[in-house]
Short mmCIF file of C-alpha atoms in Angstrom, two decimals:
data_model
loop_
_atom_site.label_atom_id
_atom_site.label_comp_id
_atom_site.label_asym_id
_atom_site.label_seq_id
_atom_site.Cartn_x
_atom_site.Cartn_y
_atom_site.Cartn_z
CA MET A 1 -3.71 -20.50 2.86
CA GLU A 2 -7.13 -19.97 1.32
CA LYS A 3 -9.52 -22.75 2.26
CA LYS A 4 -11.12 -24.91 -0.35
CA PRO A 5 -14.57 -23.80 -1.57
CA ILE A 6 -17.54 -25.55 0.01
CA LEU A 7 -20.30 -27.78 -1.37
CA LEU A 8 -23.31 -27.89 0.96
CA ALA A 9 -25.78 -30.81 0.75
CA VAL A 10 -29.21 -30.48 2.49
CA ASP A 11 -31.76 -33.21 2.96
CA ASP A 12 -33.96 -34.25 5.91
CA ASP A 13 -33.69 -37.92 4.94
CA LEU A 14 -30.47 -38.99 6.67
CA GLN A 15 -30.03 -41.99 4.36
CA VAL A 16 -30.36 -39.88 1.29
CA LEU A 17 -28.16 -37.23 2.78
CA GLY A 18 -25.43 -39.80 3.44
CA ALA A 19 -25.61 -40.99 -0.15
CA ILE A 20 -25.29 -37.36 -1.44
CA ASP A 21 -22.38 -36.79 0.89
CA ARG A 22 -20.60 -39.97 -0.21
CA ASP A 23 -20.95 -39.23 -3.93
CA LEU A 24 -19.89 -35.60 -3.67
CA ARG A 25 -16.81 -36.51 -1.64
CA SER A 26 -15.87 -39.29 -4.01
CA GLU A 27 -15.80 -36.94 -7.01
CA PHE A 28 -14.95 -33.44 -5.60
CA ARG A 29 -12.97 -33.80 -2.39
CA ARG A 30 -9.71 -32.87 -4.00
CA ASP A 31 -10.88 -29.39 -4.85
CA TYR A 32 -13.79 -28.76 -2.51
CA ARG A 33 -14.89 -29.37 1.05
CA VAL A 34 -18.29 -31.12 1.48
CA LEU A 35 -20.62 -30.11 4.30
CA ARG A 36 -24.10 -31.45 5.13
CA ALA A 37 -27.26 -30.14 6.85
CA SER A 38 -30.42 -32.08 7.78
CA SER A 39 -32.88 -29.22 7.59
CA GLY A 40 -33.42 -25.80 6.03
CA ALA A 41 -32.88 -24.05 9.35
CA GLU A 42 -29.62 -25.85 9.97
CA ALA A 43 -28.46 -25.05 6.47
CA LEU A 44 -29.18 -21.36 6.89
CA ALA A 45 -27.29 -21.32 10.21
CA THR A 46 -24.39 -22.97 8.50
CA LEU A 47 -24.38 -20.45 5.65
CA ARG A 48 -24.44 -17.52 8.03
CA GLU A 49 -21.56 -18.96 9.99
CA LEU A 50 -19.56 -19.57 6.86
CA LYS A 51 -20.29 -16.03 5.72
CA ALA A 52 -19.08 -14.58 9.06
CA ARG A 53 -15.81 -16.56 8.57
CA GLU A 54 -15.65 -15.26 4.97
CA GLU A 55 -15.39 -18.82 3.59
CA PRO A 56 -16.23 -19.43 -0.05
CA LEU A 57 -19.45 -21.37 -0.98
CA ALA A 58 -19.46 -22.82 -4.49
CA LEU A 59 -22.73 -24.80 -4.63
CA ILE A 60 -25.68 -25.72 -2.42
CA LEU A 61 -27.66 -28.85 -3.32
CA ALA A 62 -31.05 -29.03 -1.46
CA ASP A 63 -33.94 -31.55 -1.46
CA GLN A 64 -37.35 -30.06 -2.38
CA ARG A 65 -39.53 -31.96 0.07
CA MET A 66 -38.40 -31.02 3.52
CA PRO A 67 -40.62 -30.28 6.52
CA GLU A 68 -40.78 -26.65 7.80
CA MET A 69 -38.85 -25.30 4.83
CA GLU A 70 -38.98 -26.63 1.29
CA GLY A 71 -35.92 -26.70 -0.87
CA VAL A 72 -36.95 -23.85 -3.16
CA GLU A 73 -37.49 -21.52 -0.16
CA LEU A 74 -34.14 -22.51 1.27
CA LEU A 75 -32.34 -21.78 -1.97
CA GLU A 76 -34.07 -18.42 -2.36
CA LYS A 77 -32.88 -17.46 1.17
CA ALA A 78 -29.33 -18.81 0.47
CA ARG A 79 -29.14 -16.44 -2.49
CA SER A 80 -29.24 -13.44 -0.19
CA ILE A 81 -26.31 -14.76 1.80
CA TYR A 82 -24.23 -16.17 -1.08
CA PRO A 83 -25.54 -14.56 -4.30
CA ASP A 84 -22.81 -16.07 -6.48
CA ALA A 85 -23.07 -19.70 -5.31
CA LYS A 86 -24.71 -22.20 -7.65
CA ARG A 87 -28.05 -23.45 -6.43
CA VAL A 88 -29.33 -26.89 -7.34
CA LEU A 89 -32.66 -28.46 -6.38
CA LEU A 90 -32.89 -32.22 -5.79
CA THR A 91 -36.39 -33.42 -6.61
CA ALA A 92 -38.60 -36.41 -7.25
CA TYR A 93 -40.32 -36.88 -10.57
CA ALA A 94 -43.59 -35.62 -9.20
CA ASP A 95 -42.02 -32.22 -8.33
CA THR A 96 -40.33 -31.50 -11.70
CA GLU A 97 -42.93 -28.93 -12.68
CA ALA A 98 -42.37 -26.97 -9.47
CA ALA A 99 -38.63 -27.28 -10.06
CA ILE A 100 -38.93 -25.76 -13.55
CA ARG A 101 -41.03 -22.91 -12.15
CA ALA A 102 -38.37 -22.36 -9.47
CA ILE A 103 -35.65 -22.09 -12.17
CA ASN A 104 -37.59 -19.35 -13.80
CA ASN A 105 -38.94 -17.47 -10.78
CA ALA A 106 -36.35 -18.17 -8.06
CA ARG A 107 -33.36 -18.13 -10.49
CA LEU A 108 -32.19 -21.63 -9.58
CA ASP A 109 -29.31 -22.91 -11.65
CA HIS A 110 -30.46 -26.48 -12.13
CA TYR A 111 -32.53 -29.36 -10.77
CA LEU A 112 -31.55 -33.05 -10.48
CA MET A 113 -33.86 -36.06 -10.34
CA LYS A 114 -33.77 -38.67 -7.63
CA PRO A 115 -32.30 -41.26 -7.88
CA TRP A 116 -29.14 -40.13 -9.56
CA ASP A 117 -27.62 -43.51 -10.02
CA PRO A 118 -25.14 -43.87 -11.67
CA PRO A 119 -23.71 -40.52 -10.54
CA GLN A 120 -21.12 -40.64 -13.28
CA GLU A 121 -23.92 -40.01 -15.80
CA LEU A 122 -26.73 -38.31 -13.84
CA LEU A 123 -24.88 -36.20 -11.20
CA TYR A 124 -21.30 -35.43 -11.88
CA PRO A 125 -21.50 -33.93 -15.42
CA THR A 126 -24.11 -31.38 -14.38
CA LEU A 127 -22.18 -30.38 -11.19
CA HIS A 128 -18.93 -30.17 -13.09
CA ASP A 129 -20.48 -27.68 -15.50
CA LEU A 130 -21.94 -25.56 -12.79
CA LEU A 131 -18.69 -25.56 -10.75
CA ALA A 132 -16.67 -24.64 -13.84
CA ALA A 133 -18.95 -21.64 -14.35
CA TRP A 134 -18.58 -20.65 -10.72
CA GLN A 135 -14.78 -20.99 -10.78
CA ALA A 136 -14.66 -18.70 -13.80
CA GLN A 137 -16.26 -15.89 -11.79
CA TYR A 138 -14.70 -16.67 -8.39
CA ARG A 139 -12.16 -14.38 -6.85
CA PRO A 140 -10.52 -15.83 -3.75
CA ARG A 141 -10.71 -13.75 -0.60
CA PHE A 142 -7.76 -11.41 -0.25
CA GLN A 143 -5.27 -12.83 2.20
CA GLY A 144 -3.68 -9.97 4.13
CA LEU A 145 -4.28 -6.61 5.60
CA ARG A 146 -7.40 -4.72 4.49
CA LEU A 147 -8.05 -1.04 4.92
CA ILE A 148 -11.70 0.25 4.99
CA GLY A 149 -12.15 3.98 4.69
CA PHE A 150 -13.46 6.91 2.60
CA GLN A 151 -11.76 7.83 -0.59
CA TRP A 152 -11.51 11.54 0.46
CA SER A 153 -10.32 10.91 3.98
CA PRO A 154 -6.85 12.40 4.63
CA LEU A 155 -6.20 9.75 7.34
CA SER A 156 -7.14 6.98 4.90
CA HIS A 157 -4.71 8.51 2.45
CA GLU A 158 -1.94 8.59 5.00
CA LEU A 159 -2.44 4.92 5.86
CA LYS A 160 -2.52 3.97 2.16
CA ASP A 161 0.66 5.91 1.57
CA PHE A 162 2.36 4.29 4.56
CA LEU A 163 1.46 0.78 3.56
CA ALA A 164 2.49 1.40 -0.03
CA GLY A 165 5.81 2.74 1.19
CA TYR A 166 6.64 -0.59 2.88
CA MET A 167 5.23 -2.52 -0.12
CA ALA A 168 2.85 -4.23 2.31
CA ALA A 169 0.21 -6.32 0.53
CA TYR A 170 -3.10 -4.64 1.40
CA GLN A 171 -6.63 -4.26 -0.07
CA TRP A 172 -8.21 -0.86 -0.13
CA LEU A 173 -12.00 -0.98 0.38
CA ASP A 174 -13.90 2.32 -0.22
CA PHE A 175 -16.78 2.24 2.21
CA GLU A 176 -19.06 4.31 -0.03
CA ALA A 177 -18.36 2.35 -3.24
CA ASN A 178 -17.56 -1.27 -2.23
CA PRO A 179 -20.27 -3.45 -0.63
CA GLU A 180 -17.51 -5.79 0.54
CA ALA A 181 -16.32 -2.94 2.76
CA GLN A 182 -19.61 -2.73 4.56
CA ILE A 183 -19.81 -6.51 5.00
CA LEU A 184 -16.28 -6.66 6.36
CA LEU A 185 -16.91 -3.75 8.76
CA SER A 186 -19.94 -5.55 10.18
CA THR A 187 -17.67 -8.40 11.32
CA THR A 188 -15.77 -5.92 13.60
CA SER A 189 -16.94 -3.92 16.62
CA PHE A 190 -16.69 -0.69 14.59
CA THR A 191 -19.13 1.47 12.63
CA SER A 192 -18.73 3.86 9.78
CA ALA A 193 -18.08 6.68 12.32
CA ASP A 194 -14.84 4.84 13.29
CA LEU A 195 -13.29 4.75 9.89
CA PRO A 196 -10.71 4.26 8.65
CA VAL A 197 -10.37 0.77 10.09
CA VAL A 198 -7.50 -1.62 9.45
CA VAL A 199 -8.36 -5.37 9.50
CA PHE A 200 -5.33 -7.66 9.80
CA GLU A 201 -5.15 -11.16 8.45
CA ASP A 202 -5.69 -12.66 11.90
CA GLY A 203 -8.99 -10.78 12.24
CA THR A 204 -7.69 -8.04 14.58
CA ALA A 205 -9.19 -4.64 13.75
CA LEU A 206 -7.96 -1.18 14.64
CA SER A 207 -9.84 2.09 14.29
CA ARG A 208 -7.94 5.18 13.03
CA PRO A 209 -4.61 3.57 14.11
CA ALA A 210 -1.34 5.35 14.44
CA ARG A 211 1.32 4.22 11.97
CA ALA A 212 3.31 2.77 14.86
CA ASP A 213 0.40 0.47 15.75
CA VAL A 214 0.08 -0.73 12.14
CA ALA A 215 3.88 -1.21 11.97
CA ALA A 216 3.88 -3.36 15.19
CA HIS A 217 1.28 -5.71 13.58
CA MET A 218 3.48 -5.85 10.45
CA GLY A 219 6.41 -6.98 12.56
CA LEU A 220 8.47 -3.78 12.38
CA ALA A 221 10.62 -3.02 15.44
CA ALA A 222 10.12 0.26 17.31
CA THR A 223 12.81 -0.09 19.98
CA ALA A 224 16.50 -0.70 19.76
CA SER A 225 17.83 -4.11 20.91
CA GLN A 226 21.40 -3.04 21.72
CA ASP A 227 22.88 -0.70 24.34
CA LEU A 228 25.57 0.66 22.04
CA TYR A 229 26.01 0.68 18.22
CA ASP A 230 29.00 1.37 16.07
CA VAL A 231 27.02 3.45 13.62
CA VAL A 232 23.44 4.72 13.57
CA VAL A 233 21.99 5.79 10.21
CA VAL A 234 19.19 8.36 10.53
CA GLY A 235 16.94 8.08 7.44
CA ALA A 236 16.25 5.16 5.07
CA GLY A 237 16.38 6.86 1.70
CA PRO A 238 18.84 5.56 -0.98
CA SER A 239 21.87 7.04 0.89
CA GLY A 240 20.73 5.70 4.29
CA LEU A 241 20.02 2.23 2.95
CA ALA A 242 23.41 2.19 1.17
CA SER A 243 25.08 3.11 4.46
CA ALA A 244 23.14 0.31 6.33
CA VAL A 245 24.14 -2.23 3.75
CA TYR A 246 27.78 -1.40 3.72
CA GLY A 247 28.01 -0.81 7.48
CA ALA A 248 26.45 -4.20 8.26
CA SER A 249 28.41 -6.04 5.59
CA GLU A 250 31.67 -4.78 6.98
CA GLY A 251 30.96 -5.95 10.47
CA LEU A 252 29.77 -2.71 12.13
CA LYS A 253 27.00 -2.95 14.59
CA THR A 254 24.50 -0.97 12.51
CA LEU A 255 21.09 0.53 13.29
CA ILE A 256 18.99 2.51 10.79
CA ILE A 257 16.08 4.64 11.92
CA GLU A 258 13.27 5.78 9.56
CA ARG A 259 10.50 8.06 10.57
CA GLN A 260 8.12 7.33 7.64
CA SER A 261 8.83 4.62 5.01
CA PRO A 262 11.97 3.43 3.26
CA GLY A 263 13.03 5.08 0.06
CA GLY A 264 12.65 8.71 0.98
CA GLN A 265 11.55 10.98 -1.84
CA ALA A 266 12.97 8.48 -4.37
CA GLY A 267 10.72 5.87 -2.92
CA THR A 268 7.67 7.70 -4.19
CA SER A 269 8.92 7.64 -7.82
CA SER A 270 6.72 5.44 -10.00
CA ARG A 271 9.57 4.61 -12.41
CA ILE A 272 13.29 5.17 -12.17
CA GLU A 273 14.83 4.37 -15.53
CA ASN A 274 18.33 5.96 -15.30
CA TYR A 275 19.70 3.97 -12.37
CA LEU A 276 22.65 1.78 -13.20
CA GLY A 277 21.95 -1.95 -13.65
CA PHE A 278 18.16 -1.77 -14.23
CA PRO A 279 17.82 -1.36 -18.08
CA THR A 280 14.03 -1.66 -17.92
CA GLY A 281 13.67 0.60 -14.82
CA LEU A 282 12.01 -0.06 -11.52
CA SER A 283 9.85 1.82 -9.02
CA GLY A 284 11.37 3.70 -6.21
CA ALA A 285 9.45 1.55 -3.74
CA GLU A 286 10.86 -1.60 -5.28
CA LEU A 287 14.37 -0.31 -5.10
CA ALA A 288 13.94 0.69 -1.47
CA HIS A 289 12.38 -2.66 -0.55
CA ARG A 290 15.29 -4.58 -2.14
CA ALA A 291 17.82 -2.47 -0.29
CA TRP A 292 15.90 -2.72 2.99
CA SER A 293 15.78 -6.48 2.69
CA GLN A 294 19.47 -6.60 1.81
CA ALA A 295 20.43 -4.52 4.87
CA ILE A 296 18.43 -6.83 7.14
CA ARG A 297 19.99 -9.95 5.59
CA LEU A 298 23.47 -8.56 6.19
CA GLY A 299 22.69 -7.93 9.90
CA ALA A 300 21.52 -4.32 10.12
CA GLU A 301 18.83 -3.54 12.63
CA LEU A 302 16.00 -1.27 11.61
CA LEU A 303 13.46 0.79 13.57
CA ALA A 304 10.46 2.15 11.79
CA PRO A 305 8.40 4.18 11.86
CA GLN A 306 10.44 5.94 14.44
CA GLU A 307 11.74 9.53 14.56
CA VAL A 308 14.88 11.06 16.03
CA VAL A 309 13.98 14.33 17.71
CA SER A 310 17.33 15.41 19.17
CA MET A 311 20.95 14.38 19.54
CA CYS A 312 23.80 15.26 21.88
CA VAL A 313 27.39 14.19 22.51
CA GLN A 314 28.39 12.62 25.81
CA ASP A 315 31.99 11.58 26.44
CA GLY A 316 32.45 11.12 22.72
CA TYR A 317 29.36 8.96 22.27
CA LYS A 318 26.38 10.21 20.32
CA VAL A 319 23.06 9.94 22.18
CA LEU A 320 19.97 10.07 20.02
CA THR A 321 16.54 10.70 21.60
CA LEU A 322 13.61 9.18 19.85
CA ALA A 323 9.99 10.48 19.64
CA ASN A 324 8.86 7.73 22.07
CA GLY A 325 11.31 8.99 24.69
CA SER A 326 13.84 6.22 24.40
CA GLU A 327 17.53 6.82 23.78
CA VAL A 328 20.06 5.18 21.51
CA ARG A 329 23.82 5.34 22.07
CA THR A 330 26.29 5.05 19.24
CA ARG A 331 29.94 5.69 18.35
CA ALA A 332 29.22 7.29 14.99
CA VAL A 333 26.17 8.65 13.12
CA VAL A 334 25.37 9.00 9.40
CA LEU A 335 22.65 11.61 8.79
CA THR A 336 20.69 10.77 5.65
CA MET A 337 17.33 12.42 6.38
CA GLY A 338 16.80 13.55 2.82
CA VAL A 339 14.38 16.23 1.82
CA SER A 340 10.60 16.70 1.76
CA TYR A 341 8.37 18.40 -0.80
CA ARG A 342 7.66 22.05 -0.24
CA THR A 343 4.03 22.84 0.43
CA LEU A 344 1.94 24.73 -2.07
CA GLU A 345 0.81 27.99 -0.40
CA VAL A 346 -2.53 28.81 -2.04
CA PRO A 347 -6.05 29.24 -0.63
CA GLY A 348 -7.90 26.04 0.12
CA ILE A 349 -4.77 23.88 0.26
CA ASP A 350 -4.84 22.98 3.94
CA HIS A 351 -8.44 21.83 3.81
CA LEU A 352 -7.93 19.58 0.74
CA THR A 353 -4.54 18.07 1.44
CA GLY A 354 -5.01 14.24 1.45
CA ALA A 355 -8.47 14.73 -0.12
CA GLY A 356 -7.55 15.33 -3.74
CA VAL A 357 -4.31 17.33 -3.14
CA TYR A 358 -1.28 15.06 -2.66
CA TYR A 359 2.47 15.58 -2.18
CA GLY A 360 4.05 12.80 -4.21
CA ALA A 361 1.78 9.70 -3.76
CA ALA A 362 1.14 9.20 -7.45
CA ARG A 363 1.38 5.43 -7.15
CA THR A 364 -0.91 5.44 -4.13
CA GLU A 365 -3.81 7.41 -5.69
CA ALA A 366 -3.51 6.68 -9.42
CA ARG A 367 -6.28 4.16 -9.55
CA SER A 368 -8.70 6.51 -7.98
CA CYS A 369 -8.12 8.93 -10.95
CA ASP A 370 -9.41 6.50 -13.55
CA GLN A 371 -10.66 8.46 -16.56
CA GLN A 372 -10.47 11.77 -14.79
CA ASP A 373 -8.45 14.93 -15.29
CA VAL A 374 -5.42 15.39 -12.97
CA TYR A 375 -2.86 18.14 -12.58
CA ILE A 376 0.80 18.01 -11.63
CA VAL A 377 2.68 20.99 -10.27
CA GLY A 378 6.40 20.83 -10.89
CA GLY A 379 8.93 20.15 -13.61
CA GLY A 380 11.53 17.85 -12.09
CA ASN A 381 12.06 14.19 -12.63
CA SER A 382 9.71 13.18 -9.84
CA ALA A 383 6.89 15.18 -11.61
CA GLY A 384 7.74 13.58 -14.94
CA GLN A 385 7.75 10.04 -13.53
CA ALA A 386 4.41 10.72 -11.84
CA ALA A 387 2.95 12.10 -15.08
CA MET A 388 3.94 8.94 -17.02
CA TYR A 389 2.44 6.67 -14.34
CA LEU A 390 -0.80 8.64 -13.95
CA ALA A 391 -1.26 8.75 -17.77
CA SER A 392 -2.01 5.02 -17.63
CA TYR A 393 -5.14 5.72 -15.58
CA ALA A 394 -6.27 9.32 -15.93
CA ARG A 395 -8.08 10.74 -18.93
CA ARG A 396 -5.78 13.70 -19.18
CA VAL A 397 -2.64 14.74 -17.22
CA PHE A 398 -1.68 18.36 -17.14
CA ILE A 399 1.89 19.49 -16.03
CA LEU A 400 1.98 22.94 -14.76
CA ILE A 401 5.35 24.77 -14.97
CA ARG A 402 6.27 28.35 -14.36
CA GLY A 403 8.84 28.44 -17.17
CA GLU A 404 8.72 27.93 -20.87
CA SER A 405 9.75 24.21 -21.01
CA LEU A 406 10.94 21.19 -19.06
CA ALA A 407 14.47 21.22 -20.51
CA ALA A 408 16.11 22.99 -17.61
CA SER A 409 14.78 20.70 -14.86
CA MET A 410 13.93 17.29 -16.27
CA SER A 411 15.99 14.44 -17.81
CA ALA A 412 15.86 14.16 -21.56
CA TYR A 413 14.50 10.57 -21.53
CA LEU A 414 11.50 11.66 -19.55
CA ILE A 415 10.86 14.72 -21.69
CA GLU A 416 10.86 12.46 -24.74
CA GLN A 417 8.48 9.98 -23.16
CA ILE A 418 6.07 12.72 -22.14
CA SER A 419 6.08 14.21 -25.71
CA GLN A 420 5.07 10.79 -27.04
CA THR A 421 2.19 10.28 -24.57
CA PRO A 422 -0.97 11.75 -26.10
CA ASN A 423 -2.94 12.36 -22.91
CA ILE A 424 -0.20 14.41 -21.15
CA GLU A 425 -0.21 18.13 -21.80
CA ILE A 426 2.30 20.70 -20.57
CA LEU A 427 1.02 24.09 -19.53
CA PRO A 428 3.97 26.54 -19.53
CA PHE A 429 3.98 29.82 -17.65
CA THR A 430 1.15 28.53 -15.43
CA GLN A 431 0.66 28.54 -11.68
CA VAL A 432 -2.04 27.35 -9.24
CA ARG A 433 -3.70 30.24 -7.51
CA GLU A 434 -6.41 28.45 -5.59
CA VAL A 435 -7.94 24.98 -5.08
CA ARG A 436 -11.61 24.52 -4.40
CA GLY A 437 -13.95 21.83 -3.07
CA GLN A 438 -16.17 20.92 -0.21
CA ASP A 439 -14.93 17.55 1.19
CA HIS A 440 -12.59 16.89 -1.71
CA LEU A 441 -10.86 18.61 -4.60
CA GLU A 442 -13.29 19.78 -7.27
CA GLU A 443 -11.55 22.67 -9.09
CA VAL A 444 -8.09 24.18 -9.56
CA VAL A 445 -7.79 27.90 -10.38
CA LEU A 446 -4.93 28.51 -12.77
CA GLU A 447 -3.18 31.76 -13.87
CA SER A 448 -1.32 31.80 -17.13
CA LYS A 449 0.04 35.06 -18.60
CA GLY A 450 -2.31 37.16 -16.67
CA GLN A 451 -5.41 35.00 -17.54
CA VAL A 452 -7.19 33.26 -14.64
CA GLU A 453 -9.23 30.10 -15.32
CA ALA A 454 -11.06 27.57 -13.04
CA ARG A 455 -10.88 23.94 -14.22
CA PRO A 456 -12.53 20.79 -12.90
CA ALA A 457 -9.95 18.43 -11.38
CA ARG A 458 -9.95 15.02 -9.72
CA ALA A 459 -6.52 15.36 -8.22
CA LEU A 460 -3.59 17.75 -7.83
CA PHE A 461 -0.08 16.19 -7.31
CA VAL A 462 2.55 18.64 -5.99
CA PHE A 463 6.26 18.29 -6.74
CA ILE A 464 7.67 21.79 -6.21
CA GLY A 465 11.18 21.49 -4.95
CA ALA A 466 12.47 20.26 -1.63
CA LYS A 467 13.52 21.36 1.83
CA PRO A 468 15.97 19.44 3.96
CA SER A 469 14.65 17.52 6.95
CA THR A 470 17.30 18.88 9.27
CA GLU A 471 15.34 21.08 11.73
CA TRP A 472 16.19 18.90 14.70
CA ILE A 473 19.90 18.76 14.09
CA CYS A 474 20.91 22.30 13.06
CA ASN A 475 21.46 23.28 16.67
CA LEU A 476 24.29 20.71 16.88
CA ALA A 477 25.65 20.32 13.34
CA LEU A 478 26.28 23.38 11.11
CA CYS A 479 23.75 24.02 8.34
CA ASP A 480 23.72 26.62 5.58
CA ALA A 481 21.08 29.32 5.23
CA LYS A 482 18.67 26.90 3.56
CA GLY A 483 19.08 24.18 6.19
CA PHE A 484 21.46 21.88 4.31
CA LEU A 485 24.20 20.20 6.33
CA LEU A 486 27.70 21.53 5.78
CA THR A 487 30.49 18.89 5.52
CA GLY A 488 34.18 18.40 4.78
CA ARG A 489 36.06 21.14 3.04
CA ASP A 490 33.05 23.49 3.28
CA LEU A 491 33.77 23.77 7.01
CA VAL A 492 37.34 24.98 6.63
CA ALA A 493 37.52 26.59 3.21
CA ASP A 494 34.81 29.19 3.80
CA PRO A 495 35.94 31.80 6.38
CA ARG A 496 32.32 32.10 7.62
CA TYR A 497 32.50 28.50 8.99
CA ALA A 498 36.19 28.06 9.71
CA THR A 499 35.75 28.38 13.49
CA SER A 500 33.13 25.59 13.60
CA TRP A 501 35.76 22.87 13.17
CA LYS A 502 37.76 22.47 16.39
CA HIS A 503 39.53 19.21 15.77
CA SER A 504 43.29 18.92 15.19
CA ARG A 505 42.82 17.06 11.88
CA GLU A 506 40.80 18.25 8.88
CA PRO A 507 37.24 16.94 8.60
CA TYR A 508 36.64 13.96 6.50
CA LEU A 509 34.90 14.53 3.18
CA LEU A 510 31.34 13.87 4.47
CA GLU A 511 31.91 14.76 8.12
CA THR A 512 29.87 17.52 9.78
CA CYS A 513 31.37 20.03 12.26
CA VAL A 514 30.92 17.32 14.96
CA PRO A 515 33.56 14.63 14.67
CA GLY A 516 31.97 11.23 14.07
CA ILE A 517 28.74 12.66 12.67
CA PHE A 518 28.55 12.34 8.89
CA ALA A 519 25.99 13.50 6.33
CA ALA A 520 25.11 11.97 2.98
CA GLY A 521 22.41 12.28 0.34
CA ASP A 522 20.02 15.17 -0.40
CA SER A 523 20.17 16.83 3.00
CA ARG A 524 23.92 17.56 2.59
CA ALA A 525 24.90 20.88 1.13
CA GLY A 526 26.21 20.50 -2.46
CA ALA A 527 24.73 16.98 -2.94
CA MET A 528 23.53 15.99 -6.39
CA ALA A 529 19.84 15.07 -6.40
CA ARG A 530 20.16 11.69 -8.10
CA VAL A 531 19.64 8.16 -6.74
CA ALA A 532 23.08 6.97 -7.87
CA SER A 533 24.79 9.89 -6.22
CA ALA A 534 22.92 9.35 -2.95
CA VAL A 535 23.81 5.65 -2.95
CA GLY A 536 27.46 6.57 -3.64
CA GLU A 537 27.62 9.00 -0.73
CA GLY A 538 25.93 6.65 1.64
CA SER A 539 28.45 3.86 0.81
CA MET A 540 31.35 6.31 1.05
CA ALA A 541 30.24 7.55 4.49
CA ILE A 542 30.99 4.10 5.89
CA LYS A 543 34.59 4.41 4.81
CA PHE A 544 34.91 7.57 6.89
CA VAL A 545 33.14 5.99 9.80
CA HIS A 546 35.75 3.28 9.81
CA GLN A 547 38.50 5.90 9.78
CA TYR A 548 36.91 7.83 12.56
CA LEU A 549 36.46 4.69 14.75
CA ASP A 550 40.10 3.71 14.18
CA GLU A 551 41.35 7.04 15.57
#
């Protein structure tokens, strides 16, 4: 919990200091902590220590006549350490003229006369007014993980995207634009050359950390706890999370493995408004987080971020090899790896990816586009949802499509919302030919009906179709020419694949050519690219897992 703000009393006369301390505690101890110092040097040391611990200082009350350092000098120096704290000079009648000059020259907030008896009339009213003014401007220190980096650093972007995917509470501090970032970095052992730096709530700091290291500090598991599972779900998109929820709720020993963050491509959607049961809509990240929490509550075990790199069958058991070299054994597998956005193949794209060019990530980078022009490539629902979200921040949002309109690829409700948003403009028959910039995106070169034009741009968000994330499994399970997993009747109805199924029974509806390995969601051939469909397939896969395990 955030500690109470501090009131610091300073006086070299210990009897007077005791009286100040007593009166301050009597009136303010419920909302503030009262500290004391018997000299200017001691007070400055205390302030520096408080600053290093990032503790809030609300007010410093210092006596004017102190040896070695007068009150005005102390309060001037205190301003450089705590510029927002209220500074009050305690003075005798003979020093009032100097106190008034200090208010004008040293920007003191007030002076008080000694003696201040009764405090209810001569001390408390003034301090209450000053503290009320301080509270109006006070912003409590962020409690949680903080990320210090450069806005145009691809690694900073990757970390932001990772944290946002897990809905982790974090504070982004741009080192070049935020003085707080420089102060916080000075409390670690790192310099600007080590950025990005993650500072955890316990004070631990990591430079350029791998996602697995951040995940470990967040409490995410990276290794399996069991020797054998009933079902392992590979991928935590909507279909994978549905499989985990239903598998765990029906008593199966369930493990779900996710290589990035929960939600898959749907998790990057800024607003899903056509999913059953949520009349006002919800973000993809929120939907994924709810399902993730539900699966854990029901008993599923989750590994993240962890990647499956290969799988084989040994004596009927499926053995999955993970990127860290460990193995997981299971009786059945549900493959729900989903899809990833295709890359935009134009000059300059590799250099600027993560530095103004982003795949998805509209929610992560929207605030950095405040009052700027941004461009979106793509005409599907993900592009439309991103456009609506970015329109709340950007000056103008341009949607680039190769065709004439959005009607063939986007839901009607999104098309209507976009048409009613004045700062969104659709550019039909338009393609990106080049992106330009030194350390970040500065221009996009567009071609429309044979005309080429360079336009200034803050960001380019790419949503241009998807490719299945099945490279590692196509040597075991049968995939079509585009890499999508073939299942069920497709394995026996098409003569090209008929020999791939060698079991005496027909394959179950979502079963691949390997008995006991099922596929659901967007990486399955013939799947419908909608959240509700993915959830339905993931849930249905568990029914077939039960049937397979009962054989």
